[in-house]
Amino acid sequence: MRQSNIGWLFLTPATLILFVVGFVPFIYILYVGFFDWNTNAVDPTLRWAGLQNYRSLVFDTTFLNSLARTLVFAFFVVVSELLLGYVLARALMADRLWGRQFFRTIHTLPIVVAPIAVGATWRLLCVPGFGIVPYYLKLWFGIDYNISTNAYHAFATAIIMDLWHWTPFVTLSLMAGLTALPKEPLEQAQIDGGNKLQIFWYVIVPMLKPVLLTTVFIRLMDALRSVDEIWMLTKGGPAEATRFIGLHIWINVFPKTDYGYGAAMSLLTLYVTIVLSWLLFVAMTGRKGGAQ
Amino acid sequence: MAGVQPQKTQRDGFLPIRTNGFDRGFISVVILILVHLLWMRFLEGVLPLWVATVLCLALAVFIIRKG
């Protein structure tokens, strides 16, 4: 048997699974997106709507605001996690750090907590009149912190919660990438007289690019579909201050049973996610004349 | 190395990045969807949507051949 045929044979199980759990639901959602289908309506059957769901979508300010809010949230969390993650990775790799293994373990613990439990814990920490965060912020700094009434407080808390939960993942990825870097180019740059910033920007970042790209993709896609943590923390409130796109779709699809419109919203969100990821990929790897 | 083929299909066209056939098809689809959504939002009251479809298909052919 030819080598390429053996390769395809090994790939077949994974391809079949991906086809069943990925491609088939996608085609079904694409199909449903062209129908008006609400099981709580007078006529609960599928009725052909053509592009009407998408037509409604581009005029739906709640949806568009939700999408914009999610993009702002994703930008803040991805950039902050990358910066924080890099600093922590370098700190946890430093030889002179006492109790390095202990800190690594403690630092990694949030990753293993389920998102719903993270949301519940932060809710208990931040709930007005009960949580310790508003209590001490008031006592020490005089800040009237209230995630139930103040939109900025709720949004900032959602970002901080995500940072707490997912920065360790970025740290671990970057630590793996930094550990695997060859020493010779760094030593060469030092001999050539490069300062720390130059070595970081012209040597470490280019060599770390595949790891950075993978980490940013994973975090970007996760941030764009945050639901359970936010639901537990604020239920999308106050008003719609933390109603991110995943939560907005969930509210439309499940309590309101508007499946056709929900499918259209999901597809548009998928479109935005794919385009953003592709633009990021092109910006980091595909410039004309740049390194491939 | 056995089994690794050189990427002969990548080329420099008018697009600002080096692309292969799949990239150009993907870019065409992305533009088609974006133009249709914007058309429905801002222009459909004046011009019907099939105009956008025709324009996008012409643009897709141009991108795939010259991009």
CSV table of C-alpha atoms in Angstrom, one decimal:
chain,number,residue,atom,x,y,z
A,1,MET,CA,0.0,0.0,0.0
A,2,ARG,CA,1.3,3.5,-0.8
A,3,GLN,CA,2.4,5.7,2.0
A,4,SER,CA,-0.3,8.3,1.3
A,5,ASN,CA,-3.0,5.7,1.4
A,6,ILE,CA,-1.8,4.5,4.8
A,7,GLY,CA,-2.0,8.1,6.0
A,8,TRP,CA,-5.6,8.4,4.8
A,9,LEU,CA,-6.4,5.1,6.5
A,10,PHE,CA,-5.2,6.4,9.8
A,11,LEU,CA,-7.0,9.7,9.3
A,12,THR,CA,-10.4,8.0,8.5
A,13,PRO,CA,-11.7,7.6,12.1
A,14,ALA,CA,-10.9,11.2,13.1
A,15,THR,CA,-12.4,12.4,9.8
A,16,LEU,CA,-15.6,10.4,10.3
A,17,ILE,CA,-16.0,11.7,13.8
A,18,LEU,CA,-15.4,15.3,12.7
A,19,PHE,CA,-17.9,14.9,9.9
A,20,VAL,CA,-20.6,13.6,12.2
A,21,VAL,CA,-20.1,16.0,15.1
A,22,GLY,CA,-18.9,19.0,13.1
A,23,PHE,CA,-20.0,19.1,9.5
A,24,VAL,CA,-23.5,17.5,9.8
A,25,PRO,CA,-24.7,19.9,12.6
A,26,PHE,CA,-23.2,22.8,10.6
A,27,ILE,CA,-25.2,21.9,7.5
A,28,TYR,CA,-28.4,21.4,9.6
A,29,ILE,CA,-27.9,24.9,11.2
A,30,LEU,CA,-27.4,26.3,7.7
A,31,TYR,CA,-30.6,24.7,6.6
A,32,VAL,CA,-32.6,25.8,9.7
A,33,GLY,CA,-31.3,29.4,9.3
A,34,PHE,CA,-33.4,29.7,6.1
A,35,PHE,CA,-36.7,28.8,7.9
A,36,ASP,CA,-39.0,30.4,10.4
A,37,TRP,CA,-39.3,27.8,13.1
A,38,ASN,CA,-40.6,28.5,16.6
A,39,THR,CA,-42.1,25.6,18.5
A,40,ASN,CA,-44.1,27.9,20.7
A,41,ALA,CA,-45.7,29.7,17.7
A,42,VAL,CA,-49.3,29.0,16.4
A,43,ASP,CA,-47.7,27.0,13.6
A,44,PRO,CA,-44.8,25.2,15.1
A,45,THR,CA,-43.6,23.6,11.8
A,46,LEU,CA,-40.7,24.8,9.6
A,47,ARG,CA,-41.8,27.6,7.2
A,48,TRP,CA,-39.5,28.7,4.4
A,49,ALA,CA,-38.3,32.3,5.1
A,50,GLY,CA,-35.4,32.6,2.7
A,51,LEU,CA,-33.0,35.4,3.8
A,52,GLN,CA,-35.6,36.9,6.2
A,53,ASN,CA,-33.8,35.8,9.4
A,54,TYR,CA,-30.6,37.5,8.1
A,55,ARG,CA,-32.5,40.6,7.0
A,56,SER,CA,-34.0,40.9,10.5
A,57,LEU,CA,-30.5,40.3,12.0
A,58,VAL,CA,-28.8,43.2,10.3
A,59,PHE,CA,-31.5,45.5,11.8
A,60,ASP,CA,-31.5,43.9,15.3
A,61,THR,CA,-29.8,46.4,17.5
A,62,THR,CA,-29.8,44.1,20.5
A,63,PHE,CA,-27.9,41.4,18.5
A,64,LEU,CA,-25.5,44.0,17.0
A,65,ASN,CA,-24.8,45.6,20.4
A,66,SER,CA,-24.3,42.1,21.9
A,67,LEU,CA,-21.8,41.2,19.1
A,68,ALA,CA,-19.9,44.5,19.5
A,69,ARG,CA,-19.8,44.0,23.3
A,70,THR,CA,-18.5,40.5,22.8
A,71,LEU,CA,-15.7,41.8,20.5
A,72,VAL,CA,-14.7,44.4,23.1
A,73,PHE,CA,-14.7,41.7,25.8
A,74,ALA,CA,-12.6,39.3,23.6
A,75,PHE,CA,-10.1,42.1,22.8
A,76,PHE,CA,-9.6,43.0,26.4
A,77,VAL,CA,-9.3,39.4,27.7
A,78,VAL,CA,-7.1,38.1,24.9
A,79,VAL,CA,-4.6,41.0,25.1
A,80,SER,CA,-4.5,41.1,28.9
A,81,GLU,CA,-4.1,37.3,29.1
A,82,LEU,CA,-1.3,37.3,26.6
A,83,LEU,CA,0.6,40.0,28.4
A,84,LEU,CA,0.0,38.6,31.9
A,85,GLY,CA,0.6,35.1,30.7
A,86,TYR,CA,4.0,36.0,29.3
A,87,VAL,CA,5.1,37.9,32.4
A,88,LEU,CA,4.0,34.9,34.6
A,89,ALA,CA,5.6,32.4,32.3
A,90,ARG,CA,9.0,34.2,32.5
A,91,ALA,CA,8.6,34.6,36.3
A,92,LEU,CA,7.7,30.9,36.8
A,93,MET,CA,10.7,29.9,34.7
A,94,ALA,CA,13.2,32.1,36.6
A,95,ASP,CA,15.8,29.9,38.4
A,96,ARG,CA,16.0,32.2,41.4
A,97,LEU,CA,12.3,32.0,42.2
A,98,TRP,CA,11.9,30.2,45.6
A,99,GLY,CA,9.1,27.6,45.6
A,100,ARG,CA,8.7,27.6,41.9
A,101,GLN,CA,7.0,24.2,41.7
A,102,PHE,CA,4.5,25.2,44.4
A,103,PHE,CA,3.6,28.5,42.6
A,104,ARG,CA,3.2,26.6,39.3
A,105,THR,CA,0.7,24.2,40.9
A,106,ILE,CA,-1.3,26.9,42.6
A,107,HIS,CA,-1.3,29.1,39.5
A,108,THR,CA,-2.6,26.2,37.4
A,109,LEU,CA,-5.5,25.3,39.6
A,110,PRO,CA,-8.2,27.7,38.1
A,111,ILE,CA,-8.0,25.8,34.7
A,112,VAL,CA,-9.4,22.6,36.3
A,113,VAL,CA,-12.5,24.4,37.8
A,114,ALA,CA,-15.6,24.1,35.7
A,115,PRO,CA,-16.8,27.4,34.2
A,116,ILE,CA,-20.2,27.2,35.9
A,117,ALA,CA,-18.4,26.8,39.3
A,118,VAL,CA,-16.1,29.7,38.5
A,119,GLY,CA,-19.2,31.9,37.7
A,120,ALA,CA,-20.9,30.8,40.9
A,121,THR,CA,-17.8,31.4,43.0
A,122,TRP,CA,-17.3,34.9,41.6
A,123,ARG,CA,-21.0,35.6,42.1
A,124,LEU,CA,-20.6,34.7,45.8
A,125,LEU,CA,-17.5,36.9,46.0
A,126,CYS,CA,-19.1,39.9,44.3
A,127,VAL,CA,-22.8,39.8,45.1
A,128,PRO,CA,-23.8,43.1,46.7
A,129,GLY,CA,-24.5,43.0,50.5
A,130,PHE,CA,-23.0,39.5,50.9
A,131,GLY,CA,-19.7,39.2,49.0
A,132,ILE,CA,-16.4,40.1,50.4
A,133,VAL,CA,-15.2,42.1,47.4
A,134,PRO,CA,-17.9,44.9,47.7
A,135,TYR,CA,-17.5,44.8,51.5
A,136,TYR,CA,-13.7,45.5,51.5
A,137,LEU,CA,-13.8,47.9,48.5
A,138,LYS,CA,-16.2,50.0,50.5
A,139,LEU,CA,-14.3,49.6,53.8
A,140,TRP,CA,-10.8,50.3,52.4
A,141,PHE,CA,-11.3,52.6,49.4
A,142,GLY,CA,-14.9,53.9,49.8
A,143,ILE,CA,-15.9,52.4,46.4
A,144,ASP,CA,-19.5,51.6,46.0
A,145,TYR,CA,-19.0,48.4,44.0
A,146,ASN,CA,-22.2,46.8,42.7
A,147,ILE,CA,-22.3,44.4,39.8
A,148,SER,CA,-26.2,44.2,40.0
A,149,THR,CA,-26.7,47.9,39.2
A,150,ASN,CA,-23.5,49.3,37.6
A,151,ALA,CA,-22.8,48.2,34.0
A,152,TYR,CA,-19.1,49.1,34.2
A,153,HIS,CA,-18.6,47.1,37.3
A,154,ALA,CA,-20.3,44.1,35.9
A,155,PHE,CA,-18.3,44.3,32.6
A,156,ALA,CA,-15.0,44.7,34.4
A,157,THR,CA,-15.8,41.8,36.8
A,158,ALA,CA,-16.6,39.6,33.8
A,159,ILE,CA,-13.2,40.5,32.3
A,160,ILE,CA,-11.3,39.9,35.6
A,161,MET,CA,-13.1,36.6,36.1
A,162,ASP,CA,-12.0,35.4,32.7
A,163,LEU,CA,-8.5,36.6,33.4
A,164,TRP,CA,-8.4,34.6,36.6
A,165,HIS,CA,-9.8,31.5,34.9
A,166,TRP,CA,-7.8,31.4,31.7
A,167,THR,CA,-4.5,33.3,32.2
A,168,PRO,CA,-2.9,30.1,33.6
A,169,PHE,CA,-3.7,28.3,30.3
A,170,VAL,CA,-1.8,31.1,28.4
A,171,THR,CA,1.1,30.9,30.9
A,172,LEU,CA,1.4,27.1,30.5
A,173,SER,CA,1.3,27.4,26.7
A,174,LEU,CA,3.9,30.1,26.6
A,175,MET,CA,6.1,28.3,29.2
A,176,ALA,CA,6.0,25.2,26.9
A,177,GLY,CA,7.0,27.5,23.9
A,178,LEU,CA,9.7,29.3,25.8
A,179,THR,CA,11.2,26.1,27.2
A,180,ALA,CA,11.4,24.7,23.6
A,181,LEU,CA,13.2,27.7,22.2
A,182,PRO,CA,16.8,27.0,21.0
A,183,LYS,CA,19.4,28.8,23.1
A,184,GLU,CA,21.8,29.6,20.3
A,185,PRO,CA,19.9,32.5,18.6
A,186,LEU,CA,19.4,34.2,22.1
A,187,GLU,CA,23.1,33.9,22.9
A,188,GLN,CA,24.0,35.1,19.4
A,189,ALA,CA,21.8,38.2,19.9
A,190,GLN,CA,23.4,38.9,23.3
A,191,ILE,CA,26.9,38.6,21.8
A,192,ASP,CA,25.8,41.0,19.0
A,193,GLY,CA,24.9,43.6,21.6
A,194,GLY,CA,21.1,43.4,21.5
A,195,ASN,CA,19.3,44.8,24.5
A,196,LYS,CA,16.5,42.9,26.3
A,197,LEU,CA,13.7,44.6,24.3
A,198,GLN,CA,15.4,44.0,21.0
A,199,ILE,CA,16.0,40.3,21.8
A,200,PHE,CA,12.4,40.0,22.9
A,201,TRP,CA,11.0,41.6,19.8
A,202,TYR,CA,13.4,40.4,17.0
A,203,VAL,CA,14.3,37.0,18.4
A,204,ILE,CA,11.9,35.6,20.9
A,205,VAL,CA,8.6,36.8,19.4
A,206,PRO,CA,9.3,35.5,15.8
A,207,MET,CA,10.4,32.1,17.2
A,208,LEU,CA,7.4,32.0,19.5
A,209,LYS,CA,5.0,32.9,16.7
A,210,PRO,CA,3.4,29.4,16.2
A,211,VAL,CA,2.7,29.1,20.0
A,212,LEU,CA,1.4,32.6,20.2
A,213,LEU,CA,-0.8,32.1,17.2
A,214,THR,CA,-2.3,28.8,18.6
A,215,THR,CA,-2.8,30.3,22.1
A,216,VAL,CA,-4.5,33.5,20.7
A,217,PHE,CA,-6.8,31.4,18.5
A,218,ILE,CA,-7.9,29.2,21.3
A,219,ARG,CA,-8.5,32.1,23.7
A,220,LEU,CA,-10.2,34.2,21.0
A,221,MET,CA,-12.6,31.5,20.1
A,222,ASP,CA,-13.3,30.7,23.8
A,223,ALA,CA,-13.8,34.4,24.6
A,224,LEU,CA,-16.3,34.8,21.8
A,225,ARG,CA,-18.5,32.0,23.1
A,226,SER,CA,-18.5,32.7,26.8
A,227,VAL,CA,-21.9,31.7,28.3
A,228,ASP,CA,-21.9,29.7,31.5
A,229,GLU,CA,-19.6,31.8,33.6
A,230,ILE,CA,-21.4,35.0,32.6
A,231,TRP,CA,-24.8,33.5,33.2
A,232,MET,CA,-23.8,32.5,36.7
A,233,LEU,CA,-22.2,35.9,37.4
A,234,THR,CA,-24.7,38.4,36.1
A,235,LYS,CA,-27.3,36.6,33.9
A,236,GLY,CA,-26.3,39.1,31.2
A,237,GLY,CA,-27.2,42.1,33.3
A,238,PRO,CA,-27.5,44.8,34.6
A,239,ALA,CA,-29.8,45.7,31.7
A,240,GLU,CA,-27.7,44.1,28.8
A,241,ALA,CA,-24.3,45.2,30.0
A,242,THR,CA,-22.8,41.6,30.0
A,243,ARG,CA,-25.1,40.0,27.5
A,244,PHE,CA,-22.5,38.5,25.3
A,245,ILE,CA,-23.3,36.9,22.0
A,246,GLY,CA,-23.4,33.3,23.3
A,247,LEU,CA,-25.8,34.2,26.0
A,248,HIS,CA,-27.9,36.2,23.6
A,249,ILE,CA,-28.2,33.3,21.3
A,250,TRP,CA,-29.0,30.9,24.2
A,251,ILE,CA,-31.8,33.2,25.3
A,252,ASN,CA,-33.3,33.3,21.8
A,253,VAL,CA,-33.0,29.6,21.1
A,254,PHE,CA,-34.0,28.0,24.4
A,255,PRO,CA,-36.4,30.1,26.5
A,256,LYS,CA,-37.9,31.8,23.3
A,257,THR,CA,-37.6,28.6,21.1
A,258,ASP,CA,-36.9,30.8,18.1
A,259,TYR,CA,-34.7,28.2,16.3
A,260,GLY,CA,-34.6,29.7,12.8
A,261,TYR,CA,-33.5,33.1,14.1
A,262,GLY,CA,-31.1,31.5,16.6
A,263,ALA,CA,-29.5,29.5,13.8
A,264,ALA,CA,-29.0,32.6,11.7
A,265,MET,CA,-27.4,34.4,14.8
A,266,SER,CA,-25.1,31.4,15.4
A,267,LEU,CA,-24.0,31.3,11.8
A,268,LEU,CA,-23.2,35.1,11.7
A,269,THR,CA,-21.2,34.6,15.0
A,270,LEU,CA,-19.3,31.7,13.4
A,271,TYR,CA,-18.7,33.9,10.4
A,272,VAL,CA,-17.2,36.7,12.6
A,273,THR,CA,-15.1,34.2,14.5
A,274,ILE,CA,-13.7,32.6,11.3
A,275,VAL,CA,-13.0,36.0,9.7
A,276,LEU,CA,-11.3,37.4,12.8
A,277,SER,CA,-9.1,34.2,13.2
A,278,TRP,CA,-8.2,34.3,9.5
A,279,LEU,CA,-7.3,38.0,9.6
A,280,LEU,CA,-5.1,37.3,12.7
A,281,PHE,CA,-3.5,34.3,11.0
A,282,VAL,CA,-2.8,36.4,7.8
A,283,ALA,CA,-1.4,39.3,9.9
A,284,MET,CA,1.0,37.0,11.8
A,285,THR,CA,2.1,34.8,9.0
A,286,GLY,CA,1.0,35.7,5.5
A,287,ARG,CA,2.4,39.1,4.6
A,288,LYS,CA,3.8,39.4,1.1
A,289,GLY,CA,7.5,39.1,1.3
A,290,GLY,CA,7.4,38.1,5.0
A,291,ALA,CA,8.5,34.9,6.6
A,292,GLN,CA,6.2,32.0,6.0
B,1,MET,CA,11.8,14.7,2.6
B,2,ALA,CA,9.5,11.9,1.2
B,3,GLY,CA,5.8,12.9,1.0
B,4,VAL,CA,6.3,16.6,1.3
B,5,GLN,CA,5.4,18.5,-1.9
B,6,PRO,CA,6.6,22.0,-2.7
B,7,GLN,CA,3.8,24.5,-2.7
B,8,LYS,CA,3.7,25.3,-6.4
B,9,THR,CA,0.2,26.8,-6.4
B,10,GLN,CA,0.9,29.8,-4.2
B,11,ARG,CA,1.3,33.1,-6.1
B,12,ASP,CA,1.4,36.8,-5.8
B,13,GLY,CA,-1.6,38.5,-7.4
B,14,PHE,CA,-3.2,41.9,-6.7
B,15,LEU,CA,-4.2,40.7,-3.2
B,16,PRO,CA,-1.8,42.0,-0.4
B,17,ILE,CA,-0.9,38.4,0.6
B,18,ARG,CA,0.5,35.3,-1.1
B,19,THR,CA,-2.5,33.0,-1.8
B,20,ASN,CA,-3.4,29.6,-3.2
B,21,GLY,CA,-6.7,28.6,-4.8
B,22,PHE,CA,-8.4,27.8,-1.6
B,23,ASP,CA,-7.4,31.1,0.0
B,24,ARG,CA,-8.8,33.0,-3.0
B,25,GLY,CA,-12.1,31.0,-2.9
B,26,PHE,CA,-12.3,31.6,0.9
B,27,ILE,CA,-11.7,35.4,0.4
B,28,SER,CA,-14.5,35.5,-2.3
B,29,VAL,CA,-17.0,33.8,0.0
B,30,VAL,CA,-16.1,36.1,2.9
B,31,ILE,CA,-16.6,39.1,0.7
B,32,LEU,CA,-19.8,37.7,-0.7
B,33,ILE,CA,-21.4,37.2,2.7
B,34,LEU,CA,-20.2,40.7,4.0
B,35,VAL,CA,-21.5,42.5,0.9
B,36,HIS,CA,-24.9,40.7,1.1
B,37,LEU,CA,-25.3,41.6,4.8
B,38,LEU,CA,-24.3,45.3,4.3
B,39,TRP,CA,-26.5,45.4,1.2
B,40,MET,CA,-29.5,44.1,3.1
B,41,ARG,CA,-28.8,46.7,5.8
B,42,PHE,CA,-28.2,49.8,3.7
B,43,LEU,CA,-29.1,49.4,0.0
B,44,GLU,CA,-31.9,46.8,-0.3
B,45,GLY,CA,-34.6,49.6,-0.3
B,46,VAL,CA,-33.0,51.1,-3.4
B,47,LEU,CA,-31.5,48.2,-5.3
B,48,PRO,CA,-32.6,44.5,-5.1
B,49,LEU,CA,-30.3,41.9,-3.5
B,50,TRP,CA,-29.6,40.0,-6.8
B,51,VAL,CA,-27.5,43.0,-7.9
B,52,ALA,CA,-25.2,42.3,-5.0
B,53,THR,CA,-25.1,38.6,-5.9
B,54,VAL,CA,-24.1,39.4,-9.5
B,55,LEU,CA,-21.4,41.9,-8.5
B,56,CYS,CA,-20.0,39.5,-5.9
B,57,LEU,CA,-19.9,36.6,-8.3
B,58,ALA,CA,-18.0,38.8,-10.9
B,59,LEU,CA,-15.7,39.9,-8.1
B,60,ALA,CA,-15.2,36.2,-7.1
B,61,VAL,CA,-14.2,35.2,-10.6
B,62,PHE,CA,-11.7,38.2,-10.7
B,63,ILE,CA,-10.2,37.3,-7.3
B,64,ILE,CA,-9.9,33.6,-8.2
B,65,ARG,CA,-8.2,34.3,-11.5
B,66,LYS,CA,-6.1,37.4,-10.7
B,67,GLY,CA,-5.8,37.5,-6.9
